[in-house]
PDB file of C-alpha atoms in Angstrom:
ATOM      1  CA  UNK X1127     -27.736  -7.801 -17.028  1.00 37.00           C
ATOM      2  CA  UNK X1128     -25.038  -8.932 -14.806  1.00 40.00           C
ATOM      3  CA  UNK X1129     -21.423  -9.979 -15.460  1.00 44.00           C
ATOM      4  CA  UNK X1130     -19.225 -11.700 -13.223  1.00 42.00           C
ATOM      5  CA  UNK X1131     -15.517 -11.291 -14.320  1.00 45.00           C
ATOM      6  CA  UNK X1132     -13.387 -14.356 -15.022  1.00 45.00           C
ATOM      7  CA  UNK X1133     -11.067 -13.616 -11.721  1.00 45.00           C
ATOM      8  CA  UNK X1134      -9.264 -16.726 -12.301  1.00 47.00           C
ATOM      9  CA  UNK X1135      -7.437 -14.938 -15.517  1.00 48.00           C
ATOM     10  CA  UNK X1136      -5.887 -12.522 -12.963  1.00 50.00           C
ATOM     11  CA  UNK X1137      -5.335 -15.132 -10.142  1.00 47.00           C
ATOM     12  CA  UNK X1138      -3.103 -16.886 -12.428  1.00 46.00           C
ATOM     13  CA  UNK X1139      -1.369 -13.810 -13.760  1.00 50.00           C
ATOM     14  CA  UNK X1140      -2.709 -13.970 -17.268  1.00 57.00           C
ATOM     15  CA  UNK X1141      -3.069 -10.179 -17.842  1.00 62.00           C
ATOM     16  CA  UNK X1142      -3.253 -10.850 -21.877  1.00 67.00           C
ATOM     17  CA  UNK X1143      -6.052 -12.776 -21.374  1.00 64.00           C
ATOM     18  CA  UNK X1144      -8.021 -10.556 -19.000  1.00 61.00           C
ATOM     19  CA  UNK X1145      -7.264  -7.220 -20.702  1.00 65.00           C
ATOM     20  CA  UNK X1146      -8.488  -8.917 -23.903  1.00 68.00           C
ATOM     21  CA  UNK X1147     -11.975 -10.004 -21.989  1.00 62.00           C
ATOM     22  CA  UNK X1148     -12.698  -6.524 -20.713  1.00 65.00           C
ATOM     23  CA  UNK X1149     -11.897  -4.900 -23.993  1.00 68.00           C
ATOM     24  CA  UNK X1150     -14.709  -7.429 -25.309  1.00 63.00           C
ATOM     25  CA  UNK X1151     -16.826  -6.906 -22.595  1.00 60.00           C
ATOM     26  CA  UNK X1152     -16.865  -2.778 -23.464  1.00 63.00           C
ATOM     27  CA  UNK X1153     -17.143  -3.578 -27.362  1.00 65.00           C
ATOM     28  CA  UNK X1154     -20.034  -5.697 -26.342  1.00 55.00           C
ATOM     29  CA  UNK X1155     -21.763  -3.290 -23.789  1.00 55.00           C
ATOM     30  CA  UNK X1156     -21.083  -0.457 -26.756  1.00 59.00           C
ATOM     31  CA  UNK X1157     -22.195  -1.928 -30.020  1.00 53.00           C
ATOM     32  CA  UNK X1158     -25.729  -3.145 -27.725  1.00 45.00           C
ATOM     33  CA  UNK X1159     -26.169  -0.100 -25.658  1.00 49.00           C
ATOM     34  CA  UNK X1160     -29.590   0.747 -27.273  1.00 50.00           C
ATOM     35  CA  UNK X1161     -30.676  -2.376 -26.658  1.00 43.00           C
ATOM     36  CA  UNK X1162     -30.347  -2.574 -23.488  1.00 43.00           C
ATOM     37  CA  UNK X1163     -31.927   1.235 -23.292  1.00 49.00           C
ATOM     38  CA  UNK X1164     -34.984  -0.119 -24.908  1.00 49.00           C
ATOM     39  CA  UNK X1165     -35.420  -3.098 -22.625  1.00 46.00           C
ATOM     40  CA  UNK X1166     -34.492  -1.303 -19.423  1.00 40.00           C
ATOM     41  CA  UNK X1167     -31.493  -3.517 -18.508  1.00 43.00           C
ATOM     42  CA  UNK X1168     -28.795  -2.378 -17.074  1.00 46.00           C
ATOM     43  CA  UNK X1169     -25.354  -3.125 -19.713  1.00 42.00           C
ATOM     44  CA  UNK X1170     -23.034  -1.956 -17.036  1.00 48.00           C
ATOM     45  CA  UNK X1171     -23.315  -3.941 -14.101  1.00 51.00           C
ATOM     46  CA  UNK X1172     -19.929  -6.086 -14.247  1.00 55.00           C
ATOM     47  CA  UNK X1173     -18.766  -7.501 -10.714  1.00 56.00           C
ATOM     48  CA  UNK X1174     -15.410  -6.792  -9.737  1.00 62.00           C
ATOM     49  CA  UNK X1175     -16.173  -6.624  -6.136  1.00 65.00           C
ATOM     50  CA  UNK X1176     -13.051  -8.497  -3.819  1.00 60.00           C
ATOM     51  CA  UNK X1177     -10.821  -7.857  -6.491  1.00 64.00           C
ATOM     52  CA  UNK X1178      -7.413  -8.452  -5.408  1.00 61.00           C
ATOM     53  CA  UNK X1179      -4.588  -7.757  -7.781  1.00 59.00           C
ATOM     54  CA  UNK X1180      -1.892  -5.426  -6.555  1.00 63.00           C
ATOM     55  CA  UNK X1181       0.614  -3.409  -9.531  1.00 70.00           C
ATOM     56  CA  UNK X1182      -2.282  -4.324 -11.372  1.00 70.00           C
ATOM     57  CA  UNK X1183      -2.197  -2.064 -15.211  1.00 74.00           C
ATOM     58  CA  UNK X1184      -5.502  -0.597 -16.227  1.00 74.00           C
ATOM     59  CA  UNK X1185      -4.627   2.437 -17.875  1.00 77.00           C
ATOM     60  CA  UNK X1186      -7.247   4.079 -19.883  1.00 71.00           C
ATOM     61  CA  UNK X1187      -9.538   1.158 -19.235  1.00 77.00           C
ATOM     62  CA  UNK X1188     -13.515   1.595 -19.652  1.00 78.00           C
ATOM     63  CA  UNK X1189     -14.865   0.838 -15.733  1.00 81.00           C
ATOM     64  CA  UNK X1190     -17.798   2.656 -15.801  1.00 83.00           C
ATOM     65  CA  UNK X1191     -20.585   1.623 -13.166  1.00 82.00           C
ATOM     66  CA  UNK X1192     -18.384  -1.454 -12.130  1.00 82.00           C
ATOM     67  CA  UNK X1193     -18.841  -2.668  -8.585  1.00 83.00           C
ATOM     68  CA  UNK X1194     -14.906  -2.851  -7.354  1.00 84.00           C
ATOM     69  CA  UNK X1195     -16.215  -2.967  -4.112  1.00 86.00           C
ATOM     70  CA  UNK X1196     -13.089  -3.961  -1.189  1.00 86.00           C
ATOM     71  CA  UNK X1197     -11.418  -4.573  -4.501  1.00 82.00           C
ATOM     72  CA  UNK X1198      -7.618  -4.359  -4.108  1.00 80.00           C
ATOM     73  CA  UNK X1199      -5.942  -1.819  -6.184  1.00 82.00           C
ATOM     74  CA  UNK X1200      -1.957  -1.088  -4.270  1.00 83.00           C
ATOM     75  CA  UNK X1201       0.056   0.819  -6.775  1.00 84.00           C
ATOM     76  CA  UNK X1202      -1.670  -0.458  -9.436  1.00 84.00           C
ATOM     77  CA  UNK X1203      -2.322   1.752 -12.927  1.00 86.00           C
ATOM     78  CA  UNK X1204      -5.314   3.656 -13.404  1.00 87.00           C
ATOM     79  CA  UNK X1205      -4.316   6.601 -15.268  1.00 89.00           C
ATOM     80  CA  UNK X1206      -6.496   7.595 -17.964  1.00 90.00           C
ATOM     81  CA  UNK X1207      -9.535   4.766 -16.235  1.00 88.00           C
ATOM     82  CA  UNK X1208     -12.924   5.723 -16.476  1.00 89.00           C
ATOM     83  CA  UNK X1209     -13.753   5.178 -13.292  1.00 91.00           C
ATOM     84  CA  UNK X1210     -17.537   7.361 -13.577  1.00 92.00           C
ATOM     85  CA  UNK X1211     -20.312   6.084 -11.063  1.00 91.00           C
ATOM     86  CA  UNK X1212     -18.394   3.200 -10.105  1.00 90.00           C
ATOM     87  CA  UNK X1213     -18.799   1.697  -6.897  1.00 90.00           C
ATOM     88  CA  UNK X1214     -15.338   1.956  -4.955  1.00 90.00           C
ATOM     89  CA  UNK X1215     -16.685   1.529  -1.524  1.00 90.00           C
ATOM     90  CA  UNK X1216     -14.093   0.040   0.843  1.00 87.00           C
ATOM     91  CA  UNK X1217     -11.455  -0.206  -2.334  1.00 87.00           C
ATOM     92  CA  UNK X1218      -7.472   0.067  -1.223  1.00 84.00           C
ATOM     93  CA  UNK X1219      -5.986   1.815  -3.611  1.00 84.00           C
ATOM     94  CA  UNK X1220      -3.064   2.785  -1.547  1.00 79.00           C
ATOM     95  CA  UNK X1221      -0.199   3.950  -3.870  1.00 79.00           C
ATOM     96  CA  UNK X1222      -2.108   3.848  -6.895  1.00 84.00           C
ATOM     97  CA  UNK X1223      -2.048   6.505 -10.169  1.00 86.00           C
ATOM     98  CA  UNK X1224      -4.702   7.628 -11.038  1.00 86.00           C
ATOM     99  CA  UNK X1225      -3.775  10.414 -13.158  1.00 86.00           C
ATOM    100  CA  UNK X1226      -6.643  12.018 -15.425  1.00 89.00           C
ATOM    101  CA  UNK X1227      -8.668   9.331 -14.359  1.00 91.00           C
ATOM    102  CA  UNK X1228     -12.339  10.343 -14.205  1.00 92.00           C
ATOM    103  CA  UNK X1229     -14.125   9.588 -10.902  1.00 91.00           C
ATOM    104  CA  UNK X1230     -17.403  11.538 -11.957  1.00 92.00           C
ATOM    105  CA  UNK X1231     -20.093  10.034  -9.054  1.00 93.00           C
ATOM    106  CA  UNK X1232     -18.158   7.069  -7.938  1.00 93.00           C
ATOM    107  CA  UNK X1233     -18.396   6.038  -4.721  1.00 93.00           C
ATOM    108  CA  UNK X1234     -15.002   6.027  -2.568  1.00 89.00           C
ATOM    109  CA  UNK X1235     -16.384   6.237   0.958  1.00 89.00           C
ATOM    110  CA  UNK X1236     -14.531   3.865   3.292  1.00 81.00           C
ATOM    111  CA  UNK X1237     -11.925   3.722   1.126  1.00 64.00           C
ATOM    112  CA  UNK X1238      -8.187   3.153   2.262  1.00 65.00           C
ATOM    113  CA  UNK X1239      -5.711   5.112  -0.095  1.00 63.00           C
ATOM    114  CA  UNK X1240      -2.916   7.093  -0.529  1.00 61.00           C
ATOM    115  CA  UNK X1241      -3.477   8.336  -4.554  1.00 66.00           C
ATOM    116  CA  UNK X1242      -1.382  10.502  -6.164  1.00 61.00           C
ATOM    117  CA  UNK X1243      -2.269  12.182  -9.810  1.00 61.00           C
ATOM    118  CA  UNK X1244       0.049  14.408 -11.908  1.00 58.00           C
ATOM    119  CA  UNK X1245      -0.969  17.961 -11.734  1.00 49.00           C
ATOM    120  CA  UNK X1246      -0.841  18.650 -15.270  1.00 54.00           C
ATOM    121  CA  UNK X1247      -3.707  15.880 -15.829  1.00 62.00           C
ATOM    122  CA  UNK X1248      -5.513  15.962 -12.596  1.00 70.00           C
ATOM    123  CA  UNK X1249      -8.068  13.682 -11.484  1.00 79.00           C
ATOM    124  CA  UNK X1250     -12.242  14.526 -12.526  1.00 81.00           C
ATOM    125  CA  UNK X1251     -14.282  14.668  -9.393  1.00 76.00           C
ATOM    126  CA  UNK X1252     -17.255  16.838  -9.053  1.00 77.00           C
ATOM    127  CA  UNK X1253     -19.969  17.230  -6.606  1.00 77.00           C
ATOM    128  CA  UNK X1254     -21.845  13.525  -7.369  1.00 86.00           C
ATOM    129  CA  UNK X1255     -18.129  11.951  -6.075  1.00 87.00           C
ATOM    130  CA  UNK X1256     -18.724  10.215  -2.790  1.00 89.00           C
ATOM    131  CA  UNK X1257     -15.411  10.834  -0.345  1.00 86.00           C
ATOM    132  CA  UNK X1258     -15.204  10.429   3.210  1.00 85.00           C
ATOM    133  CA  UNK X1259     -14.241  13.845   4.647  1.00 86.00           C
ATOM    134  CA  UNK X1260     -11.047  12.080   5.893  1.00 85.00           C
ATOM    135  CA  UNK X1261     -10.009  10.474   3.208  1.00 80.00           C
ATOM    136  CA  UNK X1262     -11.110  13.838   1.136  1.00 82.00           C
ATOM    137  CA  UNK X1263      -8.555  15.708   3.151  1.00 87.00           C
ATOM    138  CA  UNK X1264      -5.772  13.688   2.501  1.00 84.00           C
ATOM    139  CA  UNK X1265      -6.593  13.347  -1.263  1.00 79.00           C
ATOM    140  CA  UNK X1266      -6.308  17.221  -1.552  1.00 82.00           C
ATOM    141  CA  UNK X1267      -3.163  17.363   0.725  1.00 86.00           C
ATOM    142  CA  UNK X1268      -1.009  14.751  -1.184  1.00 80.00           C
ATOM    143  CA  UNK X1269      -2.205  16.594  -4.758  1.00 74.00           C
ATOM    144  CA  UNK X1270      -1.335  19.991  -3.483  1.00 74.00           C
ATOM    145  CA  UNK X1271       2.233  21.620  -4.573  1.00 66.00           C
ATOM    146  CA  UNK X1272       4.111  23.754  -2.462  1.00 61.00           C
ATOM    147  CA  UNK X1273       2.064  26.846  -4.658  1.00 54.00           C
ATOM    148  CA  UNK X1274      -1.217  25.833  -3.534  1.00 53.00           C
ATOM    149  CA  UNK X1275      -1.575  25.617   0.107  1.00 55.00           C
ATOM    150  CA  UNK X1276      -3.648  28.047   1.118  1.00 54.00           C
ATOM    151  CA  UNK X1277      -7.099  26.168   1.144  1.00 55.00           C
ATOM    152  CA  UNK X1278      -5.368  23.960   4.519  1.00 66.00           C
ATOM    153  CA  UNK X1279      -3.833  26.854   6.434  1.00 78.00           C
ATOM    154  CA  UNK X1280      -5.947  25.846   9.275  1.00 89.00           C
ATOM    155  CA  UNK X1281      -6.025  22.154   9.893  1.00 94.00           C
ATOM    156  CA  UNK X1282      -6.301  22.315  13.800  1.00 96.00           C
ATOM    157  CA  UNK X1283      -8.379  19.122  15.229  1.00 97.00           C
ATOM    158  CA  UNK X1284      -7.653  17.641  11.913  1.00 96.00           C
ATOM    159  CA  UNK X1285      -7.787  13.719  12.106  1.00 94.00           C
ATOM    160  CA  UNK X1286      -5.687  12.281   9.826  1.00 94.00           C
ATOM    161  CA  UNK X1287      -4.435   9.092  11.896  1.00 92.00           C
ATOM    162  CA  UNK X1288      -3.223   6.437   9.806  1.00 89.00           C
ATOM    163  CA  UNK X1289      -2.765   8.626   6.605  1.00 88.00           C
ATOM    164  CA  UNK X1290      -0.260   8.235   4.285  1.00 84.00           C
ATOM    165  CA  UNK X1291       1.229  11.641   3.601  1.00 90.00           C
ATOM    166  CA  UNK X1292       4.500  10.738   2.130  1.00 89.00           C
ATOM    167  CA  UNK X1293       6.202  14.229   0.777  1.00 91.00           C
ATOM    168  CA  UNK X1294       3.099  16.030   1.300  1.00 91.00           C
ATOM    169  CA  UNK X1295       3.503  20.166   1.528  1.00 92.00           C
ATOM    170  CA  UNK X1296       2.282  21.200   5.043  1.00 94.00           C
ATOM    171  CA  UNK X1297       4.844  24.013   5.486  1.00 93.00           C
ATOM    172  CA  UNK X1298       3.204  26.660   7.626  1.00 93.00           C
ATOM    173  CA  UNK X1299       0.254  24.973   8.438  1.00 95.00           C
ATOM    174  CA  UNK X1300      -1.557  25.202  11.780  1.00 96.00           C
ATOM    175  CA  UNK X1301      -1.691  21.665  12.721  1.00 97.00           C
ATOM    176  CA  UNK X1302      -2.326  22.129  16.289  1.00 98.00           C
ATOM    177  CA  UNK X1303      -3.836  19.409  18.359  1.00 98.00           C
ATOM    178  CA  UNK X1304      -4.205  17.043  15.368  1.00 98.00           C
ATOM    179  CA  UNK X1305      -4.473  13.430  14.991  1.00 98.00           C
ATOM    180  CA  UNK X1306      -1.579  11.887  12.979  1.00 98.00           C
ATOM    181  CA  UNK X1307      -0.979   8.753  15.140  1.00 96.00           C
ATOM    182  CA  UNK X1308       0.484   6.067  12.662  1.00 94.00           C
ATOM    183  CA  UNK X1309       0.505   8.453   9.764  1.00 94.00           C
ATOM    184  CA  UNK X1310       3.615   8.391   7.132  1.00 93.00           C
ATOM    185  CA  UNK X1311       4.754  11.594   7.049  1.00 96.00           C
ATOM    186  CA  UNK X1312       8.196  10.203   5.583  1.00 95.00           C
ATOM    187  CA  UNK X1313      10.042  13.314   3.402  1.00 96.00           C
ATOM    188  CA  UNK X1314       7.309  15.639   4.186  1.00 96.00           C
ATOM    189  CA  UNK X1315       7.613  18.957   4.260  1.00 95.00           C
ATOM    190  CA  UNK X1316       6.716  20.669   7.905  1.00 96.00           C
ATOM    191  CA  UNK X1317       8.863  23.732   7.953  1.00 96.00           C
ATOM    192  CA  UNK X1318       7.729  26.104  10.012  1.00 96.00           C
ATOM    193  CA  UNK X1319       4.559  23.485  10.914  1.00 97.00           C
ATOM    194  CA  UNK X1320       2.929  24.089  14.150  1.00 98.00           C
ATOM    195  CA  UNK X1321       2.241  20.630  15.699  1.00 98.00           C
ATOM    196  CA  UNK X1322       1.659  21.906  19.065  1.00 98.00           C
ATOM    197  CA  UNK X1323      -0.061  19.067  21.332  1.00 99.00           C
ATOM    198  CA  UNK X1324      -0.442  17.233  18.215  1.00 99.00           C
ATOM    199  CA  UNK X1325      -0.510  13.254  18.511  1.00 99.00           C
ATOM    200  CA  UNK X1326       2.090  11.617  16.322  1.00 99.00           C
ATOM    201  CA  UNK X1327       2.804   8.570  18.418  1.00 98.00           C
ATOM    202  CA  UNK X1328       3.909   5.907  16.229  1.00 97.00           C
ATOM    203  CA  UNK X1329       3.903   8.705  13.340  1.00 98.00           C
ATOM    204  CA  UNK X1330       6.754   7.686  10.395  1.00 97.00           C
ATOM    205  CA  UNK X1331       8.767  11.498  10.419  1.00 98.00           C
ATOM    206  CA  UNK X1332      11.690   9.897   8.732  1.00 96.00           C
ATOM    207  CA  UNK X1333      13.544  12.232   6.565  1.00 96.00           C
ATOM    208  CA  UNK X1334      10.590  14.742   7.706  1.00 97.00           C
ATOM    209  CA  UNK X1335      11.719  18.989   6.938  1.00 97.00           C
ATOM    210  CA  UNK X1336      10.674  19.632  10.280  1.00 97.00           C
ATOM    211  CA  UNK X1337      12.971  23.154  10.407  1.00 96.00           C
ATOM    212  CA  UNK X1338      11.280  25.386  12.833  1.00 96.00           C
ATOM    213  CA  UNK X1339       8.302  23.394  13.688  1.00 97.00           C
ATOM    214  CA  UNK X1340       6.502  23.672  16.895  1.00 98.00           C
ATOM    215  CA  UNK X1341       6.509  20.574  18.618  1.00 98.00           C
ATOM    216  CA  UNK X1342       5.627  22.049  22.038  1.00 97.00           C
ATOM    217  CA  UNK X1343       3.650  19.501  24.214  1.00 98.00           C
ATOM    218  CA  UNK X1344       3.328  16.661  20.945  1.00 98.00           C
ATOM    219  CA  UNK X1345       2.937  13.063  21.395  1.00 98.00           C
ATOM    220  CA  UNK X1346       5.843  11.490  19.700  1.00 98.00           C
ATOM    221  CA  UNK X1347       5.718   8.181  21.697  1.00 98.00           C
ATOM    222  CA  UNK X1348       7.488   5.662  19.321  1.00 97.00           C
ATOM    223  CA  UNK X1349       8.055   7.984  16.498  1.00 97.00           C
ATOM    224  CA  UNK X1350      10.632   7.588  13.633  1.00 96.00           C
ATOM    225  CA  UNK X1351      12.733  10.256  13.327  1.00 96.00           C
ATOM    226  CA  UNK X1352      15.668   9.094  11.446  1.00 93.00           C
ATOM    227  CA  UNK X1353      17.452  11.467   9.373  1.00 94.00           C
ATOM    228  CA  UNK X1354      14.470  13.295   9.778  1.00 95.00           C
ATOM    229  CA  UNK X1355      15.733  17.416   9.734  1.00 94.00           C
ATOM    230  CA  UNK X1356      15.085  18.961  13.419  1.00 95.00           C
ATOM    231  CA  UNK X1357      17.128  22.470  13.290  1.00 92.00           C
ATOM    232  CA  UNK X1358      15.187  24.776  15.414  1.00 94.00           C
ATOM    233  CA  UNK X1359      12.490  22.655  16.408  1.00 96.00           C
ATOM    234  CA  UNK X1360      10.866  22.998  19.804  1.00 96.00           C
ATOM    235  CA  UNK X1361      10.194  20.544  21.611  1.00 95.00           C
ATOM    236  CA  UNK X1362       9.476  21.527  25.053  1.00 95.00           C
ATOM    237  CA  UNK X1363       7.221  19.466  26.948  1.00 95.00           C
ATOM    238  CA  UNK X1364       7.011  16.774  24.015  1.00 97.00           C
ATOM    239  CA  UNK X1365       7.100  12.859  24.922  1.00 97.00           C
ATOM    240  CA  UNK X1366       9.662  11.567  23.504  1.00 96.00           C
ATOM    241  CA  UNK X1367       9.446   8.104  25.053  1.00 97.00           C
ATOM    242  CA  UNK X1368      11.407   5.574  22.749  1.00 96.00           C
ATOM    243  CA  UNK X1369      12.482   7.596  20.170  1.00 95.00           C
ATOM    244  CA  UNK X1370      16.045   7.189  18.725  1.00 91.00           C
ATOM    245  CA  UNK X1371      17.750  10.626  17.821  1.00 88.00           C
ATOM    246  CA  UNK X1372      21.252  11.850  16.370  1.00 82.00           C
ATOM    247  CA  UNK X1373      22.888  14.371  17.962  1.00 70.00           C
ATOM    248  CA  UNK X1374      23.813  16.088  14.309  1.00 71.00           C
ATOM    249  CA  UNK X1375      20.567  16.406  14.023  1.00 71.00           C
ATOM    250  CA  UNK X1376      19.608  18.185  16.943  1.00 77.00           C
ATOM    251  CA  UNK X1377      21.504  21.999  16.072  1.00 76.00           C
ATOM    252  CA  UNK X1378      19.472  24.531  18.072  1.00 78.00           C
ATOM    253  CA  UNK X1379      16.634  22.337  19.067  1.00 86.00           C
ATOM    254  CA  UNK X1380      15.214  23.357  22.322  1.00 76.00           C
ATOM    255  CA  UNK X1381      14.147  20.195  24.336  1.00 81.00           C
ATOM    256  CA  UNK X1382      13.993  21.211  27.646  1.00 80.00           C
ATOM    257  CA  UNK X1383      11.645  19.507  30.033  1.00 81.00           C
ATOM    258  CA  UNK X1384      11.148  17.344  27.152  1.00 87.00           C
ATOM    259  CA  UNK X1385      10.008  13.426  27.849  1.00 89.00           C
ATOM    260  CA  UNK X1386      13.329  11.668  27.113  1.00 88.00           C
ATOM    261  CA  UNK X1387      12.222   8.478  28.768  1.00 89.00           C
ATOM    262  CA  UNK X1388      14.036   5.784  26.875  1.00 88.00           C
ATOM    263  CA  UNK X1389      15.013   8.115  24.344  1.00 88.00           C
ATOM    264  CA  UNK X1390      18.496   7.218  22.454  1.00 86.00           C
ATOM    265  CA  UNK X1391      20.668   9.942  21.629  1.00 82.00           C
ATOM    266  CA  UNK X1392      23.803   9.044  19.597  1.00 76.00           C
TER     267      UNK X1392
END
């Protein structure tokens, strides 16, 4: 048994409407579950794939075994969502909460998100959930406090390129020679961070605690660093090429031989 979901109820922003279908839909695959036991069919097989609803509220809603393939799920709300053996292949779920949502054997490889859980109701993964190593990495960096760091100590080579890692603890972490080109590490804190040859052209550092980091020899081609905290930081030998600095910000910083090409400095 398949079931294709009405889309058109969440194209035209009737959320009453569609909430009240997919509580039907779960009464319905509940009340006939032996049935479908006896006769071999499959009661869980609803189609969600392309989904495209961003903010979208599904707390504590039943999606187990759904295909939500590519689906579109930007900040939407998924705490509480039983989300076990679904297939999230390709989903964006970028900003979303998924806070003791259950993700038992689903399927998140090729995913695109930045997810964020409470710690006090984490999110249920085990060994059957499908994560690319990536993506896996990130997911345990942005649910990590400041108490629980030292699993990532050691995150040389680490590509993390694109990755949204907005306020994410990496204070003392060996980040040598990494890949963060294009990431967001807006607010994030990187005290005492060694970036060392590390590429962050293009990287968001805006309002970055970058206190004491080693920047010796980094890639910061194009970089925002606005208001972003630099006391101490070394960055001999970094490339600096079109980056806009303040001078307040620059207390004790050691630049020299530095890249300033097109640098401002006001």
């Amino acid at each position: 048994m398949s079931e294709r979901i009405p889309v058109n109820f969440l194209q035209e922003g009737n959320m009453k409407e569609w909430k009240k279908w997919l509580y039907e839909w779960n009464e319905l695959r509940s009340k006939y579950s032996k049935y479908f036991e006896e006769n071999h069919e499959d009661s869980n097989n609803l189609d969600l794939q392309d989904l495209a609803y961003p903010s979208l509220t599904l707390r504590l809603s039943d999606l187990k075994d759904i295909n939500l393939r590519s689906a579109y799920f930007t900040d939407a709300d998924l705490r509480g969502a039983n989300f076990t053996d679904a297939d999230l292949r390709g989903a964006n779920l970028t900003g979303a909460d998924l806070t003791g949502a259950n993700l038992t054997g689903a399927d998140l490889t090729g995913d695109n998100y930045y997810i964020h859980a409470n710690s006090r109701s984490p999110i249920k993964f085990d060994k059957s959930t499908r994560l690319d190593p990536k993506w896996q990495l990130v997911f345990e960096i942005n649910n990590s406090s400041q108490k629980s760091q030292n699993f990532m100590k050691d995150l040389i080579n680490a590509d993390l390129s694109g990755a949204d890692l907005r306020k994410a603890y990496l204070t003392r972490v060996d980040l040598s020679n990494a890949d963060l080109s294009g990431a967001n590490l807006s607010e994030a804190h990187l005290t005492s961070v060694n970036l060392s040859n590390a590429d962050l052209s293009g990287a968001n550092l805006s309002e970055a605690h970058l206190q004491y980091a080693d920047l010796r020899w980094a890639n910061l081609t194009g970089a925002n660093l606005s208001e972003a905290h630099l006391t101490s930081v070394d960055l001999k030998w970094a490339n600096l090429t079109n980056v806009n600095l303040k001078l307040d910000n620059l207390r004790g910083v050691y630049r020299k031989w530095a890249n300033l090409t097109n640098t401002k400095i006001e």
